[in-house]
Coordinates of C-alpha atoms and ligand atoms in Angstrom, one line a residue:
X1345 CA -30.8 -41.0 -140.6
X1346 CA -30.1 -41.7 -144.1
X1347 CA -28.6 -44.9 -145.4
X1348 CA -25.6 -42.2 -146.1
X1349 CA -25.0 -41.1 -142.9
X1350 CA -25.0 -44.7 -141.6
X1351 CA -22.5 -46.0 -143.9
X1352 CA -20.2 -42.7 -142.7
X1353 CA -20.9 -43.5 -139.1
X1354 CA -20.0 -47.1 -139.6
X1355 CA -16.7 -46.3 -141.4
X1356 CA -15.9 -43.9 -139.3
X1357 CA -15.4 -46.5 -136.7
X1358 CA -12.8 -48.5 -138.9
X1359 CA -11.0 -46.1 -141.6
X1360 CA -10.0 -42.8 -140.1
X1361 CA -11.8 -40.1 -141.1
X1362 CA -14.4 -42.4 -143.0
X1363 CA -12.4 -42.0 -146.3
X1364 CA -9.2 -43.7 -147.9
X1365 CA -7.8 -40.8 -148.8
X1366 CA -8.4 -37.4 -147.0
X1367 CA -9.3 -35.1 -150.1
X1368 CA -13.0 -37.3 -150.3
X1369 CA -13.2 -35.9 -146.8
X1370 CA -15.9 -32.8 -146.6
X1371 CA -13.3 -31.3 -144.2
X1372 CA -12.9 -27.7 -145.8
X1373 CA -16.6 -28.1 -147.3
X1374 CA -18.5 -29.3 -144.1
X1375 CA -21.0 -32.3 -143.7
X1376 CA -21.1 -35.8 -145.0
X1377 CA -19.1 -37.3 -147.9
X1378 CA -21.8 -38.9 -150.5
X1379 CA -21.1 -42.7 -150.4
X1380 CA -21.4 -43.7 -154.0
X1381 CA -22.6 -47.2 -154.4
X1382 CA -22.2 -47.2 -158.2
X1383 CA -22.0 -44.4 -161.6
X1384 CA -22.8 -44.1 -165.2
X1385 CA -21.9 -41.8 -167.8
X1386 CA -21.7 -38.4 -166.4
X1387 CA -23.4 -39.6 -162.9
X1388 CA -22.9 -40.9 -159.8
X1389 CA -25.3 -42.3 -157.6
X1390 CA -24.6 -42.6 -153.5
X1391 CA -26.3 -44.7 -151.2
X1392 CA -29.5 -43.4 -150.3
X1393 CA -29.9 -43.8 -154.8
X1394 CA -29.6 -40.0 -155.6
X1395 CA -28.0 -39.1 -158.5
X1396 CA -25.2 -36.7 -158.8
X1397 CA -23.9 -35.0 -161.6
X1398 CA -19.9 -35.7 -161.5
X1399 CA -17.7 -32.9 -161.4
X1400 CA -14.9 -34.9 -159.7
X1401 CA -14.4 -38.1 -162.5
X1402 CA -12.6 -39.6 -159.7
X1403 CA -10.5 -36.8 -159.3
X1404 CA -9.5 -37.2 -162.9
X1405 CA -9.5 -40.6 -164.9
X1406 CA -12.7 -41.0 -166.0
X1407 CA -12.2 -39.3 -169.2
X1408 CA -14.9 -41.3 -171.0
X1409 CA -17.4 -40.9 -168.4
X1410 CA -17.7 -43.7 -165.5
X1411 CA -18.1 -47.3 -166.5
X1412 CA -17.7 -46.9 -170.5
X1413 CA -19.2 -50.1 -171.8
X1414 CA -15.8 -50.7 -173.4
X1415 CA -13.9 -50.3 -170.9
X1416 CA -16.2 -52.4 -168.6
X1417 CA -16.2 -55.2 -171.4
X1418 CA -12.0 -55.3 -171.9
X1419 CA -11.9 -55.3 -168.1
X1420 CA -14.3 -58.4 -167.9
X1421 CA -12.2 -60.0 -170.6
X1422 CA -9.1 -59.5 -168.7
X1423 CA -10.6 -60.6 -165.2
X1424 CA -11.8 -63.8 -166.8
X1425 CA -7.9 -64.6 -167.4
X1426 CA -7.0 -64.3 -164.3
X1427 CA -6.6 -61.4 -161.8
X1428 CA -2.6 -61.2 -161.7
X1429 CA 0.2 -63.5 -162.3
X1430 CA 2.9 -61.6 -161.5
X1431 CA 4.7 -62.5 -164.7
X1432 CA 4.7 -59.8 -167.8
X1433 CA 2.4 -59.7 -170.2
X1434 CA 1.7 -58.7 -173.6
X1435 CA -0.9 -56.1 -172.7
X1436 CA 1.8 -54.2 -170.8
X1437 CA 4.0 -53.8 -174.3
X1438 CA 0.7 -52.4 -175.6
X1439 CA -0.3 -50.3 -173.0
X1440 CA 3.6 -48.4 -173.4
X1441 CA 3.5 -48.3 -176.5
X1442 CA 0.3 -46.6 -176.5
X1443 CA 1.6 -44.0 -174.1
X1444 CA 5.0 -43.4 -176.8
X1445 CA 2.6 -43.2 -179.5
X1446 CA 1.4 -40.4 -177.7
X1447 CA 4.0 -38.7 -176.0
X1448 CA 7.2 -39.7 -178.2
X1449 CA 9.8 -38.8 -175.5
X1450 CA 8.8 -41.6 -172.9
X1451 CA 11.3 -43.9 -175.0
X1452 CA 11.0 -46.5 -172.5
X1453 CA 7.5 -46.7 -170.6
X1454 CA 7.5 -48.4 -166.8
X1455 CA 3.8 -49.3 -165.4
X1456 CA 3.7 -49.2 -161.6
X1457 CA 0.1 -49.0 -159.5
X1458 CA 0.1 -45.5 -158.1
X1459 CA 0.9 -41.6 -159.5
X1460 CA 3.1 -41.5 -156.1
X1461 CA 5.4 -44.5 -157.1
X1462 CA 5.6 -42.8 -160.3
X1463 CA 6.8 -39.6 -159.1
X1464 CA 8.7 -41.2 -156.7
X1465 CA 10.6 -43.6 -158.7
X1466 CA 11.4 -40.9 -161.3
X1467 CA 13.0 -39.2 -158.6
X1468 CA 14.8 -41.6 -157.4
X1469 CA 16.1 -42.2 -161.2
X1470 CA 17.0 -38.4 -160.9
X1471 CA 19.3 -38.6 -157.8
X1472 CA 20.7 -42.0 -159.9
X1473 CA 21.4 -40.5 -162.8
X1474 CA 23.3 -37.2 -161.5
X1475 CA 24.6 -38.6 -158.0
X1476 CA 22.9 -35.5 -156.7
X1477 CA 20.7 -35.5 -153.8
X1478 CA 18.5 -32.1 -154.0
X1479 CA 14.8 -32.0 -155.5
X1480 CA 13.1 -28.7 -156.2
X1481 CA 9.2 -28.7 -156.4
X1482 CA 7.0 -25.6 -156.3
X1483 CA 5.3 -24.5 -153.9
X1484 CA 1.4 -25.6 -154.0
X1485 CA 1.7 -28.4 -156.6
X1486 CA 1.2 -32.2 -155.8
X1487 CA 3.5 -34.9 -156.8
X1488 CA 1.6 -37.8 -154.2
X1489 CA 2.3 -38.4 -150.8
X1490 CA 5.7 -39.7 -150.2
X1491 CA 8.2 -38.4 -147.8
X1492 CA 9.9 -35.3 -149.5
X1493 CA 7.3 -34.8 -152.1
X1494 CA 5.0 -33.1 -149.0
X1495 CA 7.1 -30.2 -148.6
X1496 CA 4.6 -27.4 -149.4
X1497 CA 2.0 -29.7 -151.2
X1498 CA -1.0 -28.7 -153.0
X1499 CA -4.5 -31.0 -153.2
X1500 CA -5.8 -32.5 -149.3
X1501 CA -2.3 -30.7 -147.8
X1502 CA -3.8 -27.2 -149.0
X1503 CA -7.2 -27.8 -148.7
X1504 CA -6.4 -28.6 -145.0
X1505 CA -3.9 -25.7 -144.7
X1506 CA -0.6 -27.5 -143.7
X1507 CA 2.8 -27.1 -144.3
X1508 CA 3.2 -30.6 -144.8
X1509 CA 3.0 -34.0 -143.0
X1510 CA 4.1 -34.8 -139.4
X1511 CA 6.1 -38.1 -140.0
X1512 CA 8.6 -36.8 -142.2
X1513 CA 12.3 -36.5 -141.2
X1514 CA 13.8 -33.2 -140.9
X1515 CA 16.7 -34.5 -143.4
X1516 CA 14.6 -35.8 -145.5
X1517 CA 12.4 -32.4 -145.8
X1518 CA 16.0 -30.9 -146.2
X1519 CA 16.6 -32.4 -149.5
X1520 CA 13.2 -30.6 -151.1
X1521 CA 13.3 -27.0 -152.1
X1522 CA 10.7 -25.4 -152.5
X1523 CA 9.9 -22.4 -154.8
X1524 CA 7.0 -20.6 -155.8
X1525 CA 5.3 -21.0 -158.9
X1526 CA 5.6 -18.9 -162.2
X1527 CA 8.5 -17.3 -160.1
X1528 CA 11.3 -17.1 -162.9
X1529 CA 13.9 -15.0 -160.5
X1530 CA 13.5 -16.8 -157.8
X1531 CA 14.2 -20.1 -159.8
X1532 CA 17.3 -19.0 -161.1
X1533 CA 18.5 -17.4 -157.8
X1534 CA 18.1 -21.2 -156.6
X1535 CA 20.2 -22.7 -160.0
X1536 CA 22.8 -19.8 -159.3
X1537 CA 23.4 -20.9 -155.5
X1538 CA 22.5 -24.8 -155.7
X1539 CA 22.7 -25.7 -159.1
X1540 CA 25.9 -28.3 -158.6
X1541 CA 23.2 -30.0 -156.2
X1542 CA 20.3 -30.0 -157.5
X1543 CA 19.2 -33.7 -159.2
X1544 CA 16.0 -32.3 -160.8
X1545 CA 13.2 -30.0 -160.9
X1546 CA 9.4 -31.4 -161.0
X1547 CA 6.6 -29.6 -161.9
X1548 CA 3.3 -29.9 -162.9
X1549 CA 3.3 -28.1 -166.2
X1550 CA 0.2 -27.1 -165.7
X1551 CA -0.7 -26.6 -162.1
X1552 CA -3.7 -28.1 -160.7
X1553 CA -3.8 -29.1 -157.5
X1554 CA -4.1 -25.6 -156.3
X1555 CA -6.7 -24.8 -157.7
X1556 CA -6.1 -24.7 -161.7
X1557 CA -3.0 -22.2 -162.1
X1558 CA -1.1 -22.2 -166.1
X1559 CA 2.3 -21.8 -166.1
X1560 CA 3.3 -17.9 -167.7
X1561 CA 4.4 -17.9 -170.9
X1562 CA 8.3 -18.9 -170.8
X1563 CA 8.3 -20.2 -167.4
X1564 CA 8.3 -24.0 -168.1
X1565 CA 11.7 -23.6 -170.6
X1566 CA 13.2 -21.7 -168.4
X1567 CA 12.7 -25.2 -166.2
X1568 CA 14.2 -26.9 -169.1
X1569 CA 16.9 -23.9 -170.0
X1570 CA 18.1 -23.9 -166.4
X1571 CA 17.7 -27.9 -165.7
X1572 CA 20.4 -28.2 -168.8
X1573 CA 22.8 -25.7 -168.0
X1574 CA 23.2 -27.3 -164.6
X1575 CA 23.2 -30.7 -165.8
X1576 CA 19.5 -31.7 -163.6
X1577 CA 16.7 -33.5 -164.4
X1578 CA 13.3 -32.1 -165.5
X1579 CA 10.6 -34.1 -164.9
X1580 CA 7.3 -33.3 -166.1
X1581 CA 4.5 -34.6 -163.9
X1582 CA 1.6 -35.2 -165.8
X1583 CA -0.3 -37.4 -163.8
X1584 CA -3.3 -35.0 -163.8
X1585 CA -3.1 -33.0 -166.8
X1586 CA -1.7 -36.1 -169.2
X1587 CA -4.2 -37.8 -171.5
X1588 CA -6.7 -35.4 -170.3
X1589 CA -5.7 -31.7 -171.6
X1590 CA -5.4 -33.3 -174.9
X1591 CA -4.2 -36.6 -176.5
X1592 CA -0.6 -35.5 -175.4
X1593 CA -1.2 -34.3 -172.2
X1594 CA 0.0 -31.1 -171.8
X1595 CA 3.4 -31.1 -173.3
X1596 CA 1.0 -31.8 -176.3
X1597 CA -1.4 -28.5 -175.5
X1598 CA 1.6 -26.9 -175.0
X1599 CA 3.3 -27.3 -178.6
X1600 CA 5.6 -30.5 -178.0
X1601 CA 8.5 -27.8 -177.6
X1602 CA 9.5 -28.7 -174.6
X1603 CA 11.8 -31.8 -173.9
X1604 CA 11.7 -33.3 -170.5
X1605 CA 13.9 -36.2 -169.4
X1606 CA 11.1 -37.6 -167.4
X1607 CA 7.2 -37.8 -167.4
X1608 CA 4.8 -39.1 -165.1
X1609 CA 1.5 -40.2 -165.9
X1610 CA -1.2 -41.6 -163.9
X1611 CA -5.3 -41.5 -163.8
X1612 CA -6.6 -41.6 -167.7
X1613 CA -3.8 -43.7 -168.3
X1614 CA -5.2 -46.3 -166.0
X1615 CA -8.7 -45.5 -166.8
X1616 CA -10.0 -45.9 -163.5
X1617 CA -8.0 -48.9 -162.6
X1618 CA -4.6 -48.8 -160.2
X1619 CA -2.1 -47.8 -162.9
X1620 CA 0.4 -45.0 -163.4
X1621 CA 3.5 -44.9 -165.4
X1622 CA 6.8 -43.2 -165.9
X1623 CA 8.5 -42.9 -169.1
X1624 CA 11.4 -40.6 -170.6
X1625 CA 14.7 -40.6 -172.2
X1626 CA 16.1 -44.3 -172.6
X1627 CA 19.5 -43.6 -171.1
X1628 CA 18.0 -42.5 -167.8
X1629 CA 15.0 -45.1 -167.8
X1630 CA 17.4 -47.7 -168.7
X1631 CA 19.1 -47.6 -165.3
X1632 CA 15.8 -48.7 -163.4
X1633 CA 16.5 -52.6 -162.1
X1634 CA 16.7 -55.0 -163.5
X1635 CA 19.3 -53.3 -166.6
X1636 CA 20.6 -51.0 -164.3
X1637 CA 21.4 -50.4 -160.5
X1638 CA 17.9 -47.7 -160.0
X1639 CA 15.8 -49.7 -157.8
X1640 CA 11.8 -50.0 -158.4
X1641 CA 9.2 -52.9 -158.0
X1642 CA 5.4 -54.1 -157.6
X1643 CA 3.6 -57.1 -157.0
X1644 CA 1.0 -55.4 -158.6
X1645 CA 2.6 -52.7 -161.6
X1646 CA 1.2 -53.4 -165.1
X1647 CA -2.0 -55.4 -163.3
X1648 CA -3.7 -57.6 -166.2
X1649 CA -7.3 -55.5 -165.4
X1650 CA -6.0 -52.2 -165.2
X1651 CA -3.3 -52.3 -168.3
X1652 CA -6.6 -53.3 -170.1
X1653 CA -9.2 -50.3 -168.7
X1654 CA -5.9 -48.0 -169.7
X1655 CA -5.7 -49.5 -172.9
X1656 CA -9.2 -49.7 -173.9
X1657 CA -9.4 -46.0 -172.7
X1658 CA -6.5 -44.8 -174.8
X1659 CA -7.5 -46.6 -178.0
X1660 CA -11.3 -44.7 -177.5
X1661 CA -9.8 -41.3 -176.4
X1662 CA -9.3 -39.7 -179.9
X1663 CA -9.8 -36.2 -181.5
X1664 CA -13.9 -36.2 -181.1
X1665 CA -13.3 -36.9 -177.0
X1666 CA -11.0 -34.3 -177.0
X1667 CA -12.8 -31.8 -178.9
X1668 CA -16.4 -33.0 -177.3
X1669 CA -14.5 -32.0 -173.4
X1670 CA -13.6 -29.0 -175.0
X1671 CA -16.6 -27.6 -176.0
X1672 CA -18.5 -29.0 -172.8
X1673 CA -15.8 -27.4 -170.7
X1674 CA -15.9 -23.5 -172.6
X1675 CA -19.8 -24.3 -172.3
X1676 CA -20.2 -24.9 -168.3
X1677 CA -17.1 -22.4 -167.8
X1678 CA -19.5 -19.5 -169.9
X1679 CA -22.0 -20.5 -167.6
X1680 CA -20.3 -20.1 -164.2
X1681 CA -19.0 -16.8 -165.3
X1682 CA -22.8 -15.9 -166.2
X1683 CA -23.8 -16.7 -162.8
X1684 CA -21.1 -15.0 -160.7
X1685 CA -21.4 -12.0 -162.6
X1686 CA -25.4 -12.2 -162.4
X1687 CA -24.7 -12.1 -158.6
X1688 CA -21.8 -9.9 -158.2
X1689 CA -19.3 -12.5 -157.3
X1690 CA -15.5 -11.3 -157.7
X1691 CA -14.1 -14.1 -159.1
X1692 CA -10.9 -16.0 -161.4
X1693 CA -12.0 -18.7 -163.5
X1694 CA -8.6 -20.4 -164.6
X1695 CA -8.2 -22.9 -167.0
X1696 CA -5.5 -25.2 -168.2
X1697 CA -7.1 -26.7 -171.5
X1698 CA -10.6 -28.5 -170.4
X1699 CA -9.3 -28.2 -167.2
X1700 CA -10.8 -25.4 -164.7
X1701 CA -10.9 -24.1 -161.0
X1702 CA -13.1 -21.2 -160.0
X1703 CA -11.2 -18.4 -156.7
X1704 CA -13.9 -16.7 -155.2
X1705 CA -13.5 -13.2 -154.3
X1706 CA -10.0 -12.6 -155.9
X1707 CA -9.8 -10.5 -158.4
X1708 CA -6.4 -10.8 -160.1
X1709 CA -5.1 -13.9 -162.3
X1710 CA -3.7 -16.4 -159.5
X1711 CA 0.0 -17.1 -160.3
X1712 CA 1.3 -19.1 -157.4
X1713 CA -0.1 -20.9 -154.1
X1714 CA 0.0 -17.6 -152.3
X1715 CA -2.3 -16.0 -154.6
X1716 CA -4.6 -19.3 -154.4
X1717 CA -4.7 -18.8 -150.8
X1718 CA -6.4 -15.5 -150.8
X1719 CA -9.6 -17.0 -152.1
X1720 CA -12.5 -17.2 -149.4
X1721 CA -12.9 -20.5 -149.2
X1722 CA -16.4 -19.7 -147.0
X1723 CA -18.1 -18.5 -150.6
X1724 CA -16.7 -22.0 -151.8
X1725 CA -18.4 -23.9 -149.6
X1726 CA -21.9 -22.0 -149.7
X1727 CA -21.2 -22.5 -153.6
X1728 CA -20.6 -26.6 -153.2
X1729 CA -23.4 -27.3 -151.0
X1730 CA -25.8 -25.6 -152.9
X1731 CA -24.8 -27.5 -156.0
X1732 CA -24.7 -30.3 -154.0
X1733 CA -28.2 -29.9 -153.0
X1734 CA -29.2 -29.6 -156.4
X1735 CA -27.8 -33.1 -157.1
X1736 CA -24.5 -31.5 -158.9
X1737 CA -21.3 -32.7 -157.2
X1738 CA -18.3 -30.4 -157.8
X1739 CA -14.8 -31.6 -155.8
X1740 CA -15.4 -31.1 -152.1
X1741 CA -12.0 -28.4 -151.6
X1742 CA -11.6 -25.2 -153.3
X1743 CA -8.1 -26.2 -154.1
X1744 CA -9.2 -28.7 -156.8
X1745 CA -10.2 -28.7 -160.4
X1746 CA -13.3 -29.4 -161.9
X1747 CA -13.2 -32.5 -163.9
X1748 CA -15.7 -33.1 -167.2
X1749 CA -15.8 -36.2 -169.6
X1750 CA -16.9 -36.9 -172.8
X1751 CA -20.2 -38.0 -171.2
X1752 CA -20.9 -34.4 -170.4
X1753 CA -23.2 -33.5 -173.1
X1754 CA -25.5 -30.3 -173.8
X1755 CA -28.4 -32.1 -171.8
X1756 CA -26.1 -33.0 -169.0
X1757 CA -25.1 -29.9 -168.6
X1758 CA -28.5 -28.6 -168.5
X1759 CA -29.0 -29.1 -164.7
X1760 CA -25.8 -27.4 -164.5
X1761 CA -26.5 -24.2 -166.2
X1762 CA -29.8 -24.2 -164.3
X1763 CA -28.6 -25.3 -160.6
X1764 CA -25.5 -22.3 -160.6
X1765 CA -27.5 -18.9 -160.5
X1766 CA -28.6 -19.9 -157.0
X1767 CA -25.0 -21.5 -156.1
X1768 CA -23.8 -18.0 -157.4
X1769 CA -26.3 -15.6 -155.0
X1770 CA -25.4 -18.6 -152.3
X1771 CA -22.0 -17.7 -152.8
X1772 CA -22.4 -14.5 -152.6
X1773 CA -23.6 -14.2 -149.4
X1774 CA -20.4 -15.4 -148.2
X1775 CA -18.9 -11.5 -149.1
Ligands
LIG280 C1 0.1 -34.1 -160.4 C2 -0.1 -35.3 -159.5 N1 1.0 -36.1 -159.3 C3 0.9 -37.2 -158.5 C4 -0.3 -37.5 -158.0 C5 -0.4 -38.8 -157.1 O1 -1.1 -39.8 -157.7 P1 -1.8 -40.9 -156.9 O2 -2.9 -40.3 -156.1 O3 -2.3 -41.9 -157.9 O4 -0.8 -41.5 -156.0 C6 -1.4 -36.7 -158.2 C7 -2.7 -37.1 -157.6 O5 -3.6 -36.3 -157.6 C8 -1.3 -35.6 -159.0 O6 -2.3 -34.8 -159.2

């Protein structure tokens, strides 16, 4: 028994499932999640001391690589202040106005802990601001896990194939509707019927917690063509795609002609530390307590340590990161293709800027969750574990993107480009 296997064993018998959240689970993938005990760079190193090649980055925030020195020295600095004083701080001013610097629509920035208490208190600012009750998400994308967000609900719901969560209120399920994504008829048949009830639409404007699927070209201002005409909110969930995609998220990659009211951001923006943030138009943010009547709180929000790893990680995020993601991203993508080809894989490689997802034996562009769900998720797995055996670790679901850093360079890669013609013949195996 490896030192792995023990440590799963043991927290098996106190944290269900072994894992704090169900997507580190190897549920869909089979066998035993890697325990890391610490990473570096472009690494990660479990238990047992092998070394992994990260394809997950923590499911998306270490955009500089794990444990940047900078980022571990400002988070030092901050710790030997004091852990949390529940008071505001300067830092907190800092860390906003970094995020308006970047995205000049989030005209007033709140910090909270968590992407779900983002999403959640944007909605809630929604239903405020238009005295509506009705939400519509699309089918397939994640927003985090509270009640009426898992309606439908890409990342660990789709990996595990459920409709939802048990625990949810039949009422409260009632006030999501769900549509499907890149669907621009179906959208508007819902405006034309609803549209008096509908507080906002949220999206990912880029999907990728279904694997990664772009919106079509029109489809995300005909969000914001349909959202005005009917008087609802858009709010543009960027907890995944922001500060990642580029230095603007993806409202940035996507031309900056698009106006949300609301944007959610979370991951990069706490570089690795408990942090997310909301931000948007001042009239609506300007109703969250204590100015207006919008209620939202945390012990915790704007934590000294993590508003100073997202700090330190926005000031070091500039044009070269972007550009050196980039070009590590186009070079593994070019070598997955290579491979699958090589071993007569039917296959989608989708992309949403450095962002990309792999659907095994499909062989149309994915446009929705449906679509995603015709991938054979058996050639996945036979695909992971022989990665995984070659010390490459790519997210355990086939729902999920594949996450680089700036610590990916050429040599890293390397093992990569070598490891995936066997992953590929693995793979194909699976038919
Ligand atoms: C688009 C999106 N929104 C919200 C969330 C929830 O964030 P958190 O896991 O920090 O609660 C996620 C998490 O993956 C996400 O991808």
């Amino acid at each position: 028994m490896t030192s792995n296997d023990t440590a799963f064993a043991r927290a098996c018998q106190v944290i269900p499932g072994g894992v704090d959240s169900p997507v580190r689970a190897f549920g869909s993938v089979g066998g035993t999640p890697r325990f890391i005990d610490h990473a570096e760079g472009a690494y990660v190193y479990d238990v047992d001391d092998r070394q992994y090649l990260d394809l997950v980055g923590s499911w998306g925030p270490a955009l500089l690589g794990h444990a940047h020195p900078q980022v571990v020295t400002a988070v030092r600095a901050a710790a030997g202040k004091g852990l949390s004083f529940g008071a505001p701080t300067e830092a907190e001013a800092e860390l906003a106005e970094l995020i308006q610097l970047r995205v000049p629509l989030a005209e007033r920035v709140r910090l909270v802990s968590t992407g779900t208490e983002a999403t959640m208190t944007a909605i809630r600012l929604a239903r405020g601001a238009t005295g509506r009750d009705l939400l519509v998400k699309f089918a397939g994308c994640y927003h985090g896990h509270s009640d009426g967000l898992l309606v439908a609900a890409g990342s660990g719901i789709a990996t595990a194939g459920l409709p939802g969560s048990a625990g949810i209120p039949e009422p409260i399920a009632a006030q999501t509707v769900v549509v499907p994504y890149n669907d621009a008829e179906a959208i508007t048949a819902v405006f034309a019927e609803l549209g008096d009830r509908i507080a906002a639409v949220i999206t990912e404007p880029a999907a990728a917690n279904m694997g990664i699927v772009p919106p079509e070209p029109g489809f995300n201002a005909l969000l914001r063509e349909l959202t005005r005409a009917h008087g609802a909110l858009l709010i543009y969930d960027e907890v995944l795609v922001g500060f990642r995609v580029s230095a603007a998220g993806w409202w940035g990659l996507e031309g900056r002609t698009i106006s949300p009211d609301l944007f959610t951001f979370g991951k990069v923006v706490g570089g690795g530390m408990p942090l997310a943030a909301l931000g948007g138009r001042a009239d609506v943010m300007e109703l969250l307590a204590p100015v207006g009547p919008v209620y939202q709180a945390g012990t915790l929000s704007g934590n000294p340590l993590a508003t100073a790893a997202g700090i330190a990680t926005l000031k070091l995020a500039d044009a070269a990161v972007y550009e050196r993601i980039d070009a590590a991203s186009a070079a593994l993508q070019g070598a997955v293709v290579d491979a699958l080809n090589g071993a007569g894989v039917t296959h989608q490689l989708q992309t949403a800027g450095s962002l990309f997802s792999v659907f095994f034996n499909v062989d149309h562009p994915v446009r929705n969750f449906a679509d995603a769900q015709t991938q054979n998720t058996a050639a996945y797995r036979a695909f992971f574990h022989s990665l995984l055996d070659s010390g490459i670790a790519l997210p355990p679901s086939a729902f999920e993107a594949w996450f680089l850093s700036s610590a990916h360079d050429d040599r890293v890669l390397e093992q990569a480009v070598a490891a995936l013609p066997a992953a590929a013949r693995a793979a194909a195996q699976q038919g």
